[in-house]
PDB file of N, CA and C in Angstrom:
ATOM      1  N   UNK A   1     -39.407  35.787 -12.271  1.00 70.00           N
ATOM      2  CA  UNK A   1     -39.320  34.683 -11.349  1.00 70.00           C
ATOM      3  C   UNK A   1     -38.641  35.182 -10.062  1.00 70.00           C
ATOM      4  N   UNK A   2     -39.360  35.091  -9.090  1.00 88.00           N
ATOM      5  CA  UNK A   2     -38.774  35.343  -7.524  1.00 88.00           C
ATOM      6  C   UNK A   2     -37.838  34.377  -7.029  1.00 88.00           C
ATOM      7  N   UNK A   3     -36.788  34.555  -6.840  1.00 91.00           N
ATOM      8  CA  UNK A   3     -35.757  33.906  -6.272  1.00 91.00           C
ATOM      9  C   UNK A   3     -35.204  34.223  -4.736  1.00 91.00           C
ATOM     10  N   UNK A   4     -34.891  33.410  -4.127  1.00 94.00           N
ATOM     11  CA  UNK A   4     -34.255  33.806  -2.307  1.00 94.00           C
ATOM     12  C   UNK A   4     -33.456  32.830  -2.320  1.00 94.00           C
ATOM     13  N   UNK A   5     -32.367  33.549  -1.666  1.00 95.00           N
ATOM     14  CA  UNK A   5     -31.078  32.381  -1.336  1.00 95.00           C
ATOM     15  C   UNK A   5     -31.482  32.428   0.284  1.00 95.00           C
ATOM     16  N   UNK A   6     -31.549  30.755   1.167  1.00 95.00           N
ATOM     17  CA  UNK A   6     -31.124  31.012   2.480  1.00 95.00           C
ATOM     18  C   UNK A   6     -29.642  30.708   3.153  1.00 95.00           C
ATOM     19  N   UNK A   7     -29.035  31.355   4.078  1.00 96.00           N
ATOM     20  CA  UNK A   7     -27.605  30.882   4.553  1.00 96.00           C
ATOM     21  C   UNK A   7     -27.764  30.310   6.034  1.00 96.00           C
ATOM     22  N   UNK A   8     -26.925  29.102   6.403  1.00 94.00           N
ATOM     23  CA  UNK A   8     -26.930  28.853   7.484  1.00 94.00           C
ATOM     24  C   UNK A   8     -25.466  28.447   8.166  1.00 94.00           C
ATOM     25  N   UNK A   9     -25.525  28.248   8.976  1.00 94.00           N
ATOM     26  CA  UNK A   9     -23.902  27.618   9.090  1.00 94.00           C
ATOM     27  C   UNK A   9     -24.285  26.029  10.003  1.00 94.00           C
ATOM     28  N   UNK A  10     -23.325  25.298   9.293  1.00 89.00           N
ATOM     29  CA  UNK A  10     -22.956  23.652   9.767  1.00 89.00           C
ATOM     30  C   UNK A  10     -22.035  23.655  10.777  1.00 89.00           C
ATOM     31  N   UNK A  11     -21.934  22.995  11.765  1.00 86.00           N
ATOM     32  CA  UNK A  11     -20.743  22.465  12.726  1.00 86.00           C
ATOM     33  C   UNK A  11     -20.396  21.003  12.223  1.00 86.00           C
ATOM     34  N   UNK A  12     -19.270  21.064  11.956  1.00 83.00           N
ATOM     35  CA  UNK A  12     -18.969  19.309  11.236  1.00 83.00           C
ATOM     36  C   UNK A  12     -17.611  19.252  12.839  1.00 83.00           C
ATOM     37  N   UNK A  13     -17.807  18.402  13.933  1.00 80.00           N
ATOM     38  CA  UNK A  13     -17.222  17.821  14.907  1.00 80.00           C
ATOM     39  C   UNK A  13     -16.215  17.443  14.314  1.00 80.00           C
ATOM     40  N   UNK A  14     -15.958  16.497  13.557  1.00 79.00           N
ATOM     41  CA  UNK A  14     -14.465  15.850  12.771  1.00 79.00           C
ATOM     42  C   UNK A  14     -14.496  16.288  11.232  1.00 79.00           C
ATOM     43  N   UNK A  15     -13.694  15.974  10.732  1.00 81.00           N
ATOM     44  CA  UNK A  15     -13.068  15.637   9.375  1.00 81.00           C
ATOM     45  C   UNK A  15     -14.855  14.732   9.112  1.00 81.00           C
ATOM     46  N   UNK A  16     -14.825  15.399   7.718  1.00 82.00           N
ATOM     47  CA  UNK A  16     -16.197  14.728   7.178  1.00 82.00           C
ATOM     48  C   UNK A  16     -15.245  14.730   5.935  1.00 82.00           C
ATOM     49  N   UNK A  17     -16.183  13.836   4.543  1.00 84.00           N
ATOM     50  CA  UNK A  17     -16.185  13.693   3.456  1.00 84.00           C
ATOM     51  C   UNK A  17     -17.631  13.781   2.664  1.00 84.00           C
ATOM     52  N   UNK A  18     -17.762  14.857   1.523  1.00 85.00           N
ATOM     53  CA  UNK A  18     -19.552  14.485   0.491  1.00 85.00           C
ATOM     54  C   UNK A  18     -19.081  13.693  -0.773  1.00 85.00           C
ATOM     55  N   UNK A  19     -20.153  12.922  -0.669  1.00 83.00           N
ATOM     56  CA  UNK A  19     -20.016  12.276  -1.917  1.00 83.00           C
ATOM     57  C   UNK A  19     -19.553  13.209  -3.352  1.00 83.00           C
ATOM     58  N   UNK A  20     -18.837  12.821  -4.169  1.00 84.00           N
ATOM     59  CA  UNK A  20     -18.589  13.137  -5.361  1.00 84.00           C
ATOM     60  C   UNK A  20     -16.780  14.328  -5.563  1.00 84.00           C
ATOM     61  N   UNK A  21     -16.435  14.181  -4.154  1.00 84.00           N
ATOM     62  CA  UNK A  21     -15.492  15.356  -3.908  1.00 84.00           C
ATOM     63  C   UNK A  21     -14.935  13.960  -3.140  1.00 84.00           C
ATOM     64  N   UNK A  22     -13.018  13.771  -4.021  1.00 85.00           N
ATOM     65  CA  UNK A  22     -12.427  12.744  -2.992  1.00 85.00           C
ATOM     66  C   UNK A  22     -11.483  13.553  -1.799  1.00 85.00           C
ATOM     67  N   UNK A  23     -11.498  14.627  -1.581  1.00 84.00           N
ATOM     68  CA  UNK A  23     -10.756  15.124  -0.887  1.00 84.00           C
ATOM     69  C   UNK A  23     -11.578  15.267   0.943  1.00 84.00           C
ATOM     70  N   UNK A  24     -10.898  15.111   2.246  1.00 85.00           N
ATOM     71  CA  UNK A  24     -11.633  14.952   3.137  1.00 85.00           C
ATOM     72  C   UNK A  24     -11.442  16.930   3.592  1.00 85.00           C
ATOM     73  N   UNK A  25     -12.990  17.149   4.020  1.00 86.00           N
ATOM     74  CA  UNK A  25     -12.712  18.902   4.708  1.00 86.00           C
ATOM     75  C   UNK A  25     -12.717  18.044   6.401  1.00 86.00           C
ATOM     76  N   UNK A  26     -11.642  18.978   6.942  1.00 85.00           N
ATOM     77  CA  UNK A  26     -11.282  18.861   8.278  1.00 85.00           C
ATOM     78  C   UNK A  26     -12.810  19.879   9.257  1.00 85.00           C
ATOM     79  N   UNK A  27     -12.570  19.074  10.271  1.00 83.00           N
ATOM     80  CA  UNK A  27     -13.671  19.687  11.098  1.00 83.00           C
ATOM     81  C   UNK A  27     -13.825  21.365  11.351  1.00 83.00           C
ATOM     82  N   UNK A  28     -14.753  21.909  11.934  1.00 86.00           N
ATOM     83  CA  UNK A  28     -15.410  23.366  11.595  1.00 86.00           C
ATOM     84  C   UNK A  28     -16.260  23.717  11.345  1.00 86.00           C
ATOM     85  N   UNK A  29     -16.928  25.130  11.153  1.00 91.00           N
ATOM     86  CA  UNK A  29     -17.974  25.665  10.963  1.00 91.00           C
ATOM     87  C   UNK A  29     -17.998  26.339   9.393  1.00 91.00           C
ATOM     88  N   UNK A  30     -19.034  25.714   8.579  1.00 93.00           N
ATOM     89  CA  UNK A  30     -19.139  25.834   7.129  1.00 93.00           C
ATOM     90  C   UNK A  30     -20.330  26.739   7.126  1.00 93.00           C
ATOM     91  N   UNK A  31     -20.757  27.372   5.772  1.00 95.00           N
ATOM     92  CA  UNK A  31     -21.828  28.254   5.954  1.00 95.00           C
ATOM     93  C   UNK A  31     -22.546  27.073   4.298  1.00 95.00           C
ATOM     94  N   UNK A  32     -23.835  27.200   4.543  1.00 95.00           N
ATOM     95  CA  UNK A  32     -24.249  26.659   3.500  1.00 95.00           C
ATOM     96  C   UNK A  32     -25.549  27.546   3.073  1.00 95.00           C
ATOM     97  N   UNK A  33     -25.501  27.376   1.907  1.00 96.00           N
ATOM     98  CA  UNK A  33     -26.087  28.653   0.995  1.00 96.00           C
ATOM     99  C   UNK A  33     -27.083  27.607   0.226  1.00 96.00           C
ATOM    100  N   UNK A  34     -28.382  27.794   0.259  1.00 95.00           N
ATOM    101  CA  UNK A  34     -29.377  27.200  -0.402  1.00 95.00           C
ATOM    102  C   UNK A  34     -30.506  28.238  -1.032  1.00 95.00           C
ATOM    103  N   UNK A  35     -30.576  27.860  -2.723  1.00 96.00           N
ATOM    104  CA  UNK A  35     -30.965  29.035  -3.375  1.00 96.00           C
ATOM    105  C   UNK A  35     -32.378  27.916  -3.608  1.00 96.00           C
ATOM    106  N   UNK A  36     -33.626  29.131  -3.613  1.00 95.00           N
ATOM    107  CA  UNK A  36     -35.038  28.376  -4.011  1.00 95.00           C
ATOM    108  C   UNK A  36     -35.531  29.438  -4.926  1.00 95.00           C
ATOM    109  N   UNK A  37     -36.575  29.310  -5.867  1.00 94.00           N
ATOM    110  CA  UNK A  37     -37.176  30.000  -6.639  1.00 94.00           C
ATOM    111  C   UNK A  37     -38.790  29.943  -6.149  1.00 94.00           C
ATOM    112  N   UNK A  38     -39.409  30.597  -6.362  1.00 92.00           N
ATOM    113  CA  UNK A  38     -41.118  31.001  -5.934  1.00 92.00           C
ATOM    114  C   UNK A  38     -41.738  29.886  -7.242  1.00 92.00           C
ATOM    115  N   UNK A  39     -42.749  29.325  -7.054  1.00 90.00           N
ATOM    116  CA  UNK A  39     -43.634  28.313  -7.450  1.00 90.00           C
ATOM    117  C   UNK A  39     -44.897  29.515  -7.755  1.00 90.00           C
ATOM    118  N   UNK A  40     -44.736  30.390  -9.059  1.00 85.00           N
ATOM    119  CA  UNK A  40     -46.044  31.359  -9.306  1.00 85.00           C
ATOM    120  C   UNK A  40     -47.556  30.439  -9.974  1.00 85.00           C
ATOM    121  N   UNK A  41     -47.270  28.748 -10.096  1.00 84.00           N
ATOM    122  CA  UNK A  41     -48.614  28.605 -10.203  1.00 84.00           C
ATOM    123  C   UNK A  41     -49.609  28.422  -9.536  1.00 84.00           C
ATOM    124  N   UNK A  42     -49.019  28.406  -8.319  1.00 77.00           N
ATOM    125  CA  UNK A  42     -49.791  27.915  -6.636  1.00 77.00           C
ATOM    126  C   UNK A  42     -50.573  29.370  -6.252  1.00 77.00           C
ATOM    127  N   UNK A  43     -51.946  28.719  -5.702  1.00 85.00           N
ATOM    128  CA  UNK A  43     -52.656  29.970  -5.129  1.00 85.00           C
ATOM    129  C   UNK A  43     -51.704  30.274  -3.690  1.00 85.00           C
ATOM    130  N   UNK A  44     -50.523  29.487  -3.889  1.00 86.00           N
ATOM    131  CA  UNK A  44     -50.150  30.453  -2.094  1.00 86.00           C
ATOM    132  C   UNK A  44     -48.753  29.984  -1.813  1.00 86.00           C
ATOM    133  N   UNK A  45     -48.500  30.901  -1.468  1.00 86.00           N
ATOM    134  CA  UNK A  45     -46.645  30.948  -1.671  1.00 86.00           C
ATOM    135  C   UNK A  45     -45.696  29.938  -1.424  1.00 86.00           C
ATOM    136  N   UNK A  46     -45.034  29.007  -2.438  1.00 89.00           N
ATOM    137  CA  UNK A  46     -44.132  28.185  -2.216  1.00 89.00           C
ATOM    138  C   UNK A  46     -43.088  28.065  -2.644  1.00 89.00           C
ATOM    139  N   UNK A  47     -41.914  27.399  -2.367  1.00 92.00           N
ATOM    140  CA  UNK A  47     -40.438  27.862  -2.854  1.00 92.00           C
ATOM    141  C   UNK A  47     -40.445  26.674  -3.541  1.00 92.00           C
ATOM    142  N   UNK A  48     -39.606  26.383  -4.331  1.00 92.00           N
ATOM    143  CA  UNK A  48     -38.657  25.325  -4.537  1.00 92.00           C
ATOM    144  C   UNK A  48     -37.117  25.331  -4.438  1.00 92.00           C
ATOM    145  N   UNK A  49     -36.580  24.337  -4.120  1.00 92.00           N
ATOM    146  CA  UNK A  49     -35.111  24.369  -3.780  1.00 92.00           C
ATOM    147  C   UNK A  49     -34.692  24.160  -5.324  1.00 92.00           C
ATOM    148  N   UNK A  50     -33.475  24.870  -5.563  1.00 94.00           N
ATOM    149  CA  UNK A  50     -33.241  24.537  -7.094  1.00 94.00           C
ATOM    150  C   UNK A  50     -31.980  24.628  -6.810  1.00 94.00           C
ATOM    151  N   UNK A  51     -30.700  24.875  -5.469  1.00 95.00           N
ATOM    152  CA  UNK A  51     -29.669  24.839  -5.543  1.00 95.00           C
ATOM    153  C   UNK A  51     -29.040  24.456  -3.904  1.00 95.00           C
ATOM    154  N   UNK A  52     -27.852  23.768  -3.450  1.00 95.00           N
ATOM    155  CA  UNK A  52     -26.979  24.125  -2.757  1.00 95.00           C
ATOM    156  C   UNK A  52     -26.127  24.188  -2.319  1.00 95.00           C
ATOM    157  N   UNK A  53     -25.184  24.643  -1.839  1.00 96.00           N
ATOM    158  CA  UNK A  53     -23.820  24.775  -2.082  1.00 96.00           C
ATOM    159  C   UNK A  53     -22.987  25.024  -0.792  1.00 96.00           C
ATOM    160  N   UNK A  54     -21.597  24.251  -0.640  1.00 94.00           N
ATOM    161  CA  UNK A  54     -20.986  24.676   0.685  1.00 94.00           C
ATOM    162  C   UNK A  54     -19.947  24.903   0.404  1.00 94.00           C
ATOM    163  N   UNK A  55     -19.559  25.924   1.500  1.00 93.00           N
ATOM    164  CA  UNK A  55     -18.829  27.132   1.037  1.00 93.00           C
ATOM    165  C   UNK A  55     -17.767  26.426   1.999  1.00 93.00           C
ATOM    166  N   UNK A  56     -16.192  26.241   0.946  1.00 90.00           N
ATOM    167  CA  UNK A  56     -15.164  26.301   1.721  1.00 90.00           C
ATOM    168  C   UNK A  56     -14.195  27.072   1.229  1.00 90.00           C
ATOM    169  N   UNK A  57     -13.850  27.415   2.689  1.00 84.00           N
ATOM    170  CA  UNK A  57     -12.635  28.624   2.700  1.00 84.00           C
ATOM    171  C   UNK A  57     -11.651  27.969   2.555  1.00 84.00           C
ATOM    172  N   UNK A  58     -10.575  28.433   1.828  1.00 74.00           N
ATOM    173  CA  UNK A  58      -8.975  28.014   1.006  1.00 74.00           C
ATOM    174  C   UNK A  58      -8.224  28.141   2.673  1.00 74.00           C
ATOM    175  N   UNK A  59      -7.119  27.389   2.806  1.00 71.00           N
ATOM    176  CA  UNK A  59      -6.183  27.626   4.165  1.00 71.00           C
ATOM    177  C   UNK A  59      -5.368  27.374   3.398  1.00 71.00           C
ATOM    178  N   UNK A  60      -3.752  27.642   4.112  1.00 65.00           N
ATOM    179  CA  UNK A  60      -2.779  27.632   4.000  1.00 65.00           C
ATOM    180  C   UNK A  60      -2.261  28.220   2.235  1.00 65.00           C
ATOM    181  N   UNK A  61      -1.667  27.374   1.134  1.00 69.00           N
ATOM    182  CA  UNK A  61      -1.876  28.355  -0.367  1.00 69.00           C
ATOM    183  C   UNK A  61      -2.654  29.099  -0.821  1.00 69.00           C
ATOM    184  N   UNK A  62      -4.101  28.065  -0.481  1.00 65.00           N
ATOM    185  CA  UNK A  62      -5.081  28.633  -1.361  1.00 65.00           C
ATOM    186  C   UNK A  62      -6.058  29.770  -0.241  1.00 65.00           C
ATOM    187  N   UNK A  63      -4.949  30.225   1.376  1.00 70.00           N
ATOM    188  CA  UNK A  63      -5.528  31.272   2.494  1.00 70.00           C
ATOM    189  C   UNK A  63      -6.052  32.295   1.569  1.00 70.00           C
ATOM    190  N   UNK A  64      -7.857  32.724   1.588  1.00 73.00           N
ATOM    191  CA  UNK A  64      -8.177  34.125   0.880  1.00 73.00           C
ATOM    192  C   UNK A  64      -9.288  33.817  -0.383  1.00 73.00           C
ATOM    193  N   UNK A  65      -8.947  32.520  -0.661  1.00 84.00           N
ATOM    194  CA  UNK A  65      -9.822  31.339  -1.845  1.00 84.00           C
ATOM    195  C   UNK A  65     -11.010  31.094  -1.376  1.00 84.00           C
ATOM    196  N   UNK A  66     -12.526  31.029  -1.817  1.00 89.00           N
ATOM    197  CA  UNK A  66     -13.436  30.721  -1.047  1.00 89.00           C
ATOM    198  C   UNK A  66     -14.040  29.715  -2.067  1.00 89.00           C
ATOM    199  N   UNK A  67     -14.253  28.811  -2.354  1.00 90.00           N
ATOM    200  CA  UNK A  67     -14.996  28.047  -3.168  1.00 90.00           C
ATOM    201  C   UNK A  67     -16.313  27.910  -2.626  1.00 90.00           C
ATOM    202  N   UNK A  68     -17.592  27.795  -3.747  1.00 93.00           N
ATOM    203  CA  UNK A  68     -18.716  27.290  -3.419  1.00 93.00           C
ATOM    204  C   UNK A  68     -19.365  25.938  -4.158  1.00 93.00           C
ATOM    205  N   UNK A  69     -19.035  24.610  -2.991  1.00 93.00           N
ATOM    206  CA  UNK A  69     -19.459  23.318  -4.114  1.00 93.00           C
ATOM    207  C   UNK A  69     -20.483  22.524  -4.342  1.00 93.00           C
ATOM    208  N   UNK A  70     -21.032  22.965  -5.209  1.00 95.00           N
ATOM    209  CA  UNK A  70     -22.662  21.830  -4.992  1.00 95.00           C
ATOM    210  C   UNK A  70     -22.479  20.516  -4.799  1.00 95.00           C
ATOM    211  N   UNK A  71     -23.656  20.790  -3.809  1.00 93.00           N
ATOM    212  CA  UNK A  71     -23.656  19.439  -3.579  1.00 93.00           C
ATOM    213  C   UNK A  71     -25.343  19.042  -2.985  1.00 93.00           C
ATOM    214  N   UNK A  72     -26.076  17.877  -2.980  1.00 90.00           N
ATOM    215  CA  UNK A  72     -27.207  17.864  -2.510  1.00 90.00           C
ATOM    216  C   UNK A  72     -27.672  17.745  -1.460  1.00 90.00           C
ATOM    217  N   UNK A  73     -29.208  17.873  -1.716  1.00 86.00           N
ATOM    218  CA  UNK A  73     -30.016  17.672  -0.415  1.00 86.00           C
ATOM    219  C   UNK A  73     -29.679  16.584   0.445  1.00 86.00           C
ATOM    220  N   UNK A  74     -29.644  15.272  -0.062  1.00 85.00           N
ATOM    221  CA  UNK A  74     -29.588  14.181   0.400  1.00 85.00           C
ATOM    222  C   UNK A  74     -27.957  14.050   1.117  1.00 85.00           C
ATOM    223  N   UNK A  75     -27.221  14.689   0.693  1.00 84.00           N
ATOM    224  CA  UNK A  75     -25.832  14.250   0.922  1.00 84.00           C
ATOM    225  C   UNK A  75     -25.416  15.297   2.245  1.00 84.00           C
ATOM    226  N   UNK A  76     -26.038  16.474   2.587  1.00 80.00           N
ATOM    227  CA  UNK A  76     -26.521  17.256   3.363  1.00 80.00           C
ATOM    228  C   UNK A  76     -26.804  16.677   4.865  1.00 80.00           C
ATOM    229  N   UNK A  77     -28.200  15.905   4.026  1.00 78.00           N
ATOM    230  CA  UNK A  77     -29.167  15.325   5.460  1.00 78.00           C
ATOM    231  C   UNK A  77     -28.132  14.079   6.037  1.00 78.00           C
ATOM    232  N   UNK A  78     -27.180  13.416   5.378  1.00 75.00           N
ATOM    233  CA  UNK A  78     -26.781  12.002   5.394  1.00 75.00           C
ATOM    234  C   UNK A  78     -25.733  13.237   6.519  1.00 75.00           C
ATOM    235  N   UNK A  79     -24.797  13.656   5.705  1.00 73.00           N
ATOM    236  CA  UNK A  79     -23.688  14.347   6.797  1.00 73.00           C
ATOM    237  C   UNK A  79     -24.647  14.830   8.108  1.00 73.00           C
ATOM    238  N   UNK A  80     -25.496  15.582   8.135  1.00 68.00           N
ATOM    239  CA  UNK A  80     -26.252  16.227   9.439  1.00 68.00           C
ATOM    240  C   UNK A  80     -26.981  14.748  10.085  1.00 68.00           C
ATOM    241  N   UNK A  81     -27.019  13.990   9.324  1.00 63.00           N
ATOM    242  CA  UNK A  81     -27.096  12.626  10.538  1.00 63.00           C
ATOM    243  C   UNK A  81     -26.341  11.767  11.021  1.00 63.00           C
ATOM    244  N   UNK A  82     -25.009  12.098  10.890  1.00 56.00           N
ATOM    245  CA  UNK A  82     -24.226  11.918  12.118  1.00 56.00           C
ATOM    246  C   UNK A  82     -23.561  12.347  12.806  1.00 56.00           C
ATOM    247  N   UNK A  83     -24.664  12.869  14.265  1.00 44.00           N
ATOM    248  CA  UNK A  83     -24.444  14.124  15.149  1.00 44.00           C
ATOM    249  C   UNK A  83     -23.519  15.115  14.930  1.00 44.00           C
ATOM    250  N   UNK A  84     -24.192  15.545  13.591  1.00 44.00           N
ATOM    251  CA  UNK A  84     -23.206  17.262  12.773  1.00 44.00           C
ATOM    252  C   UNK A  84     -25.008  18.423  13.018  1.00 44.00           C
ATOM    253  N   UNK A  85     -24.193  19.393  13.790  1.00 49.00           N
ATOM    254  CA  UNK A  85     -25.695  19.890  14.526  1.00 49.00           C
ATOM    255  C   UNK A  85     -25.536  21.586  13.274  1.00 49.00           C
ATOM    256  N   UNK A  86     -26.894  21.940  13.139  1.00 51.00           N
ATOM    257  CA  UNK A  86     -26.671  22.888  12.119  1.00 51.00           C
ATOM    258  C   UNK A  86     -26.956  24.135  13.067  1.00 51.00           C
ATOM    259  N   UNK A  87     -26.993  25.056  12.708  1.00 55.00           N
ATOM    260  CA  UNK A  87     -27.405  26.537  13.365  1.00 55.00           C
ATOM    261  C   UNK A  87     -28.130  27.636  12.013  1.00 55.00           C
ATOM    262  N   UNK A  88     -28.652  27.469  12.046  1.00 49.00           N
ATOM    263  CA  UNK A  88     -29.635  28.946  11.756  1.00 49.00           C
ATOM    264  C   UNK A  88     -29.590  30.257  11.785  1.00 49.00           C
TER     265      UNK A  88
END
């Protein structure tokens, strides 16, 4: 099974919150890591998304800590629709 992770990075303007995590991440640039697998029954090349995850860096105790927390598509698109601009 063919697998590809893509990485991008988020600009979050303020303090955001994702569903399912009660803690708020303060504003910044996040990198988000989205893993897809290849679809081998298709006559022609397609991915599926099967993971993704945002990566936050530990400050102050936990400075050096990098966690990666799933979280979804939908909860993604909801944060990037309100004017949180992504980069590529």
């Amino acid at each position: 099974m063919a697998l590809r992770s893509i990485r991008s990075t988020v600009t979050f303007p303020r303090p955001f919150a994702l569903s399912g995590y009660s803690d708020e991440l303060p504003a910044g640039e996040y990198e988000v890591l989205v893993e897809e697998e290849l679809i081998e029954t298709l006559s022609f090349t397609e991915y599926r998304r099967t993971a993704i995850f945002l990566t936050i860096n530990g400050k102050g105790c936990s400075l050096g800590r990098t966690e990666m927390r799933p979280i979804t598509w939908t909860d993604l698109e909801t944060a990037l629709g309100h004017g949180i601009q992504c980069d590529t």
